[in-house]
Amino acid sequence: MKRVIRVLGIFLIFGLAAGAMWFVQSGKWKTTTLKEVYIEKPEGDTLWVINGQERTEYKVKGAVKEKTYEGIADLEVRGKCVRKIVCKPDKAKGVEQKEETPETIRVLLTTTDFAEKEHDEVKVRSEKPFVVKAGESEKRCEGGEELCIRAVDMSAETITIHSAEEAKLEITSIKRGERIPSYRGTLELKKNGKKIRIINELPLEQYLYGVLPSEMPAEYPEAALRAQAVCARSYAEKQKQNNRLKEYDAQVDDSVAYQVYQSQPEDERANKAVDDTKGLVVCSGNILASTYFFATSCGVTTSSDSVLFTNKEISYLAGQVQSTDISDAKKGERDRLAADTYAEDDLFCEFLEKEQDLLEKEEPWFRWNMTISLEQMEKNINERLADRCDKTPDRIEVRKGEGLYEKGRVENIGKLKRVVIKKRGCGGVAQTAVIVGSEVTIRVTSEYNIRMLLFSREAVIRRKDGKEVTGLSMLPSGFFRLKRIGGAYEIQGGGYGHGVGMSQTGARQLANMGKNEQEIICHYFPGVSILSMSQIGS
């Protein structure tokens, strides 16, 4: 069966094979045979290729010839992006080899404190000379010179900035903590009304130099850093496929919504971990795995569907108890306890209080507690509720009768009367909470929403190591219990982060036990393999 598709005004005719096409590309050359490939309808200059279960976006670049072929198509790609489709296997073998260029990634840079995706103004400087290009005009700025750009002053829709000597570019209008971040690669400034979007395009491996020390302390053991590097690379590649930021012409941003990038300076130890694992990714079968990671577990991890990262259970993202004995012989018991036992409220609360031989039991965030008055929690709920309704409309419901809830937007619950955790997911993570107010009763779904609402910025959190912490924006994790004491709630919990995938402090503990990066990754993502990107799809 042949398909006829129009791309950029040119007709393409597809059978089981396709004509020669040129696309934006990155990464290494490889050829893969596609036995069940088909092409979806393009959206503008975007083309989607489906091979088995994998759906990948490609950007058309240049002319496309109209040709019809028979037989099996060979897809020649760099990284995960199509260079061209070759009509026959014998021709694919004889394709002229091109000079390899590194695979790149496009990072949307947010404002100070990761507050906004668009900037009022952009200030750039570098130690070395840098070049600013706007349309056909080009300007050279000397090292140490600061350039200030405002949207109203932009004569071109896009301005690109790159160093003339491969030095880093500082954006002095952004702060990450007390430091000014500096960036490799190219800065692309896009005008959007009175705002400016900043996209940092750079080689993916260099992007990881900026991710690793921002996501894991560089003083962690080498094996833990290498495990983090492989997971971070896999996550980045997966996000490139998902393309959730295509409206911004970017693939990831630099905040916790993706991977934190350039919040800490580069570190030689982290760079070495990236270099030592160059091109390696985590795969389930022959498909990129979703390598979620978080700071610290409470002694048990949860499943991706329990926190609504996915709408179904994924075998390598199932929760398990994090005991010090990680042998395969104990895996079944660890899985059963996480999936069944600790999903029961009473048993999970008992688990939080019971001393056990768990991998991260000495970590500061392994256990924590806090007390929040009803007035503080009520204030927080009423301040944040409308925003949570707008951002997750399917996960906030209003009580309409006995056991009956309907989706609805709520701005204020009135006076807070009580809160009940109604459902726990794998590992005991809070999945559903009912909040009773004087004006309305709501049912809240997802650990993230629950952590955001059942909190107060005024709260003081006491960690296992005795340190008191303030300034958080939500509960440290969704693994907690509520206990009403007079006009307040005592909250006892454990862990820091969503609890899916790899615990970073757990990875450190495993590395200290002598485990290598492959053993660490396969512990947290059971059943996966570690492959080179050049092996994906081959």
mmCIF file with all atom_site columns, N, CA and C in Angstrom, residues 179-207:
data_model
loop_
_atom_site.group_PDB
_atom_site.id
_atom_site.type_symbol
_atom_site.label_atom_id
_atom_site.label_alt_id
_atom_site.label_comp_id
_atom_site.label_asym_id
_atom_site.label_entity_id
_atom_site.label_seq_id
_atom_site.pdbx_PDB_ins_code
_atom_site.Cartn_x
_atom_site.Cartn_y
_atom_site.Cartn_z
_atom_site.occupancy
_atom_site.B_iso_or_equiv
_atom_site.pdbx_formal_charge
_atom_site.auth_seq_id
_atom_site.auth_comp_id
_atom_site.auth_asym_id
_atom_site.auth_atom_id
_atom_site.pdbx_PDB_model_num
ATOM 1  N N  . ARG A 1 179 ? 25.063 33.212 42.122 1.00 0.00 ? 179 ARG A N  1
ATOM 2  C CA . ARG A 1 179 ? 26.002 33.236 41.000 1.00 0.00 ? 179 ARG A CA 1
ATOM 3  C C  . ARG A 1 179 ? 25.308 33.618 39.699 1.00 0.00 ? 179 ARG A C  1
ATOM 4  N N  . ILE A 1 180 ? 26.126 34.080 38.769 1.00 0.00 ? 180 ILE A N  1
ATOM 5  C CA . ILE A 1 180 ? 25.661 34.366 37.411 1.00 0.00 ? 180 ILE A CA 1
ATOM 6  C C  . ILE A 1 180 ? 26.011 33.159 36.550 1.00 0.00 ? 180 ILE A C  1
ATOM 7  N N  . PRO A 1 181 ? 25.044 32.540 35.896 1.00 0.00 ? 181 PRO A N  1
ATOM 8  C CA . PRO A 1 181 ? 25.334 31.344 35.107 1.00 0.00 ? 181 PRO A CA 1
ATOM 9  C C  . PRO A 1 181 ? 26.049 31.683 33.802 1.00 0.00 ? 181 PRO A C  1
ATOM 10 N N  . SER A 1 182 ? 26.872 30.761 33.340 1.00 0.00 ? 182 SER A N  1
ATOM 11 C CA . SER A 1 182 ? 27.559 30.913 32.056 1.00 0.00 ? 182 SER A CA 1
ATOM 12 C C  . SER A 1 182 ? 27.268 29.691 31.200 1.00 0.00 ? 182 SER A C  1
ATOM 13 N N  . TYR A 1 183 ? 27.224 29.893 29.890 1.00 0.00 ? 183 TYR A N  1
ATOM 14 C CA . TYR A 1 183 ? 26.712 28.870 28.985 1.00 0.00 ? 183 TYR A CA 1
ATOM 15 C C  . TYR A 1 183 ? 27.669 28.599 27.828 1.00 0.00 ? 183 TYR A C  1
ATOM 16 N N  . ARG A 1 184 ? 27.795 27.335 27.502 1.00 0.00 ? 184 ARG A N  1
ATOM 17 C CA . ARG A 1 184 ? 28.485 26.919 26.287 1.00 0.00 ? 184 ARG A CA 1
ATOM 18 C C  . ARG A 1 184 ? 27.525 27.068 25.107 1.00 0.00 ? 184 ARG A C  1
ATOM 19 N N  . GLY A 1 185 ? 28.048 26.909 23.901 1.00 0.00 ? 185 GLY A N  1
ATOM 20 C CA . GLY A 1 185 ? 27.185 26.881 22.722 1.00 0.00 ? 185 GLY A CA 1
ATOM 21 C C  . GLY A 1 185 ? 26.699 28.254 22.301 1.00 0.00 ? 185 GLY A C  1
ATOM 22 N N  . THR A 1 186 ? 25.507 28.272 21.715 1.00 0.00 ? 186 THR A N  1
ATOM 23 C CA . THR A 1 186 ? 24.919 29.480 21.143 1.00 0.00 ? 186 THR A CA 1
ATOM 24 C C  . THR A 1 186 ? 23.701 29.916 21.941 1.00 0.00 ? 186 THR A C  1
ATOM 25 N N  . LEU A 1 187 ? 23.537 31.212 22.095 1.00 0.00 ? 187 LEU A N  1
ATOM 26 C CA . LEU A 1 187 ? 22.318 31.768 22.679 1.00 0.00 ? 187 LEU A CA 1
ATOM 27 C C  . LEU A 1 187 ? 21.451 32.307 21.554 1.00 0.00 ? 187 LEU A C  1
ATOM 28 N N  . GLU A 1 188 ? 20.208 31.908 21.562 1.00 0.00 ? 188 GLU A N  1
ATOM 29 C CA . GLU A 1 188 ? 19.247 32.357 20.553 1.00 0.00 ? 188 GLU A CA 1
ATOM 30 C C  . GLU A 1 188 ? 18.156 33.143 21.266 1.00 0.00 ? 188 GLU A C  1
ATOM 31 N N  . LEU A 1 189 ? 18.011 34.407 20.925 1.00 0.00 ? 189 LEU A N  1
ATOM 32 C CA . LEU A 1 189 ? 17.014 35.271 21.553 1.00 0.00 ? 189 LEU A CA 1
ATOM 33 C C  . LEU A 1 189 ? 15.862 35.479 20.584 1.00 0.00 ? 189 LEU A C  1
ATOM 34 N N  . LYS A 1 190 ? 14.661 35.094 21.011 1.00 0.00 ? 190 LYS A N  1
ATOM 35 C CA . LYS A 1 190 ? 13.484 35.193 20.157 1.00 0.00 ? 190 LYS A CA 1
ATOM 36 C C  . LYS A 1 190 ? 12.502 36.206 20.739 1.00 0.00 ? 190 LYS A C  1
ATOM 37 N N  . LYS A 1 191 ? 12.125 37.159 19.936 1.00 0.00 ? 191 LYS A N  1
ATOM 38 C CA . LYS A 1 191 ? 11.181 38.184 20.366 1.00 0.00 ? 191 LYS A CA 1
ATOM 39 C C  . LYS A 1 191 ? 9.773  37.611 20.401 1.00 0.00 ? 191 LYS A C  1
ATOM 40 N N  . ASN A 1 192 ? 9.060  37.848 21.509 1.00 0.00 ? 192 ASN A N  1
ATOM 41 C CA . ASN A 1 192 ? 7.668  37.425 21.632 1.00 0.00 ? 192 ASN A CA 1
ATOM 42 C C  . ASN A 1 192 ? 6.885  38.555 22.304 1.00 0.00 ? 192 ASN A C  1
ATOM 43 N N  . GLY A 1 193 ? 6.378  39.459 21.489 1.00 0.00 ? 193 GLY A N  1
ATOM 44 C CA . GLY A 1 193 ? 5.709  40.640 22.028 1.00 0.00 ? 193 GLY A CA 1
ATOM 45 C C  . GLY A 1 193 ? 6.706  41.519 22.753 1.00 0.00 ? 193 GLY A C  1
ATOM 46 N N  . LYS A 1 194 ? 6.445  41.784 24.028 1.00 0.00 ? 194 LYS A N  1
ATOM 47 C CA . LYS A 1 194 ? 7.341  42.620 24.828 1.00 0.00 ? 194 LYS A CA 1
ATOM 48 C C  . LYS A 1 194 ? 8.335  41.788 25.630 1.00 0.00 ? 194 LYS A C  1
ATOM 49 N N  . LYS A 1 195 ? 8.363  40.491 25.353 1.00 0.00 ? 195 LYS A N  1
ATOM 50 C CA . LYS A 1 195 ? 9.243  39.582 26.090 1.00 0.00 ? 195 LYS A CA 1
ATOM 51 C C  . LYS A 1 195 ? 10.256 38.936 25.142 1.00 0.00 ? 195 LYS A C  1
ATOM 52 N N  . ILE A 1 196 ? 11.254 38.303 25.748 1.00 0.00 ? 196 ILE A N  1
ATOM 53 C CA . ILE A 1 196 ? 12.285 37.603 24.985 1.00 0.00 ? 196 ILE A CA 1
ATOM 54 C C  . ILE A 1 196 ? 12.428 36.184 25.519 1.00 0.00 ? 196 ILE A C  1
ATOM 55 N N  . ARG A 1 197 ? 12.453 35.230 24.611 1.00 0.00 ? 197 ARG A N  1
ATOM 56 C CA . ARG A 1 197 ? 12.756 33.845 24.972 1.00 0.00 ? 197 ARG A CA 1
ATOM 57 C C  . ARG A 1 197 ? 14.231 33.587 24.677 1.00 0.00 ? 197 ARG A C  1
ATOM 58 N N  . ILE A 1 198 ? 14.901 32.933 25.615 1.00 0.00 ? 198 ILE A N  1
ATOM 59 C CA . ILE A 1 198 ? 16.316 32.599 25.427 1.00 0.00 ? 198 ILE A CA 1
ATOM 60 C C  . ILE A 1 198 ? 16.445 31.091 25.272 1.00 0.00 ? 198 ILE A C  1
ATOM 61 N N  . ILE A 1 199 ? 17.040 30.671 24.171 1.00 0.00 ? 199 ILE A N  1
ATOM 62 C CA . ILE A 1 199 ? 17.294 29.251 23.942 1.00 0.00 ? 199 ILE A CA 1
ATOM 63 C C  . ILE A 1 199 ? 18.794 29.045 23.812 1.00 0.00 ? 199 ILE A C  1
ATOM 64 N N  . ASN A 1 200 ? 19.315 28.158 24.620 1.00 0.00 ? 200 ASN A N  1
ATOM 65 C CA . ASN A 1 200 ? 20.730 27.797 24.582 1.00 0.00 ? 200 ASN A CA 1
ATOM 66 C C  . ASN A 1 200 ? 20.857 26.497 23.797 1.00 0.00 ? 200 ASN A C  1
ATOM 67 N N  . GLU A 1 201 ? 21.450 26.577 22.610 1.00 0.00 ? 201 GLU A N  1
ATOM 68 C CA . GLU A 1 201 ? 21.676 25.368 21.809 1.00 0.00 ? 201 GLU A CA 1
ATOM 69 C C  . GLU A 1 201 ? 23.138 24.984 21.923 1.00 0.00 ? 201 GLU A C  1
ATOM 70 N N  . LEU A 1 202 ? 23.371 23.726 22.276 1.00 0.00 ? 202 LEU A N  1
ATOM 71 C CA . LEU A 1 202 ? 24.733 23.262 22.493 1.00 0.00 ? 202 LEU A CA 1
ATOM 72 C C  . LEU A 1 202 ? 24.783 21.748 22.341 1.00 0.00 ? 202 LEU A C  1
ATOM 73 N N  . PRO A 1 203 ? 25.982 21.164 22.185 1.00 0.00 ? 203 PRO A N  1
ATOM 74 C CA . PRO A 1 203 ? 26.090 19.708 22.130 1.00 0.00 ? 203 PRO A CA 1
ATOM 75 C C  . PRO A 1 203 ? 25.500 19.062 23.380 1.00 0.00 ? 203 PRO A C  1
ATOM 76 N N  . LEU A 1 204 ? 24.786 17.961 23.196 1.00 0.00 ? 204 LEU A N  1
ATOM 77 C CA . LEU A 1 204 ? 24.102 17.322 24.318 1.00 0.00 ? 204 LEU A CA 1
ATOM 78 C C  . LEU A 1 204 ? 25.074 16.926 25.423 1.00 0.00 ? 204 LEU A C  1
ATOM 79 N N  . GLU A 1 205 ? 26.253 16.435 25.048 1.00 0.00 ? 205 GLU A N  1
ATOM 80 C CA . GLU A 1 205 ? 27.214 16.027 26.073 1.00 0.00 ? 205 GLU A CA 1
ATOM 81 C C  . GLU A 1 205 ? 27.667 17.226 26.909 1.00 0.00 ? 205 GLU A C  1
ATOM 82 N N  . GLN A 1 206 ? 27.812 18.385 26.283 1.00 0.00 ? 206 GLN A N  1
ATOM 83 C CA . GLN A 1 206 ? 28.183 19.586 27.032 1.00 0.00 ? 206 GLN A CA 1
ATOM 84 C C  . GLN A 1 206 ? 27.019 20.075 27.897 1.00 0.00 ? 206 GLN A C  1
ATOM 85 N N  . TYR A 1 207 ? 25.809 19.881 27.415 1.00 0.00 ? 207 TYR A N  1
ATOM 86 C CA . TYR A 1 207 ? 24.630 20.189 28.240 1.00 0.00 ? 207 TYR A CA 1
ATOM 87 C C  . TYR A 1 207 ? 24.679 19.402 29.545 1.00 0.00 ? 207 TYR A C  1
#
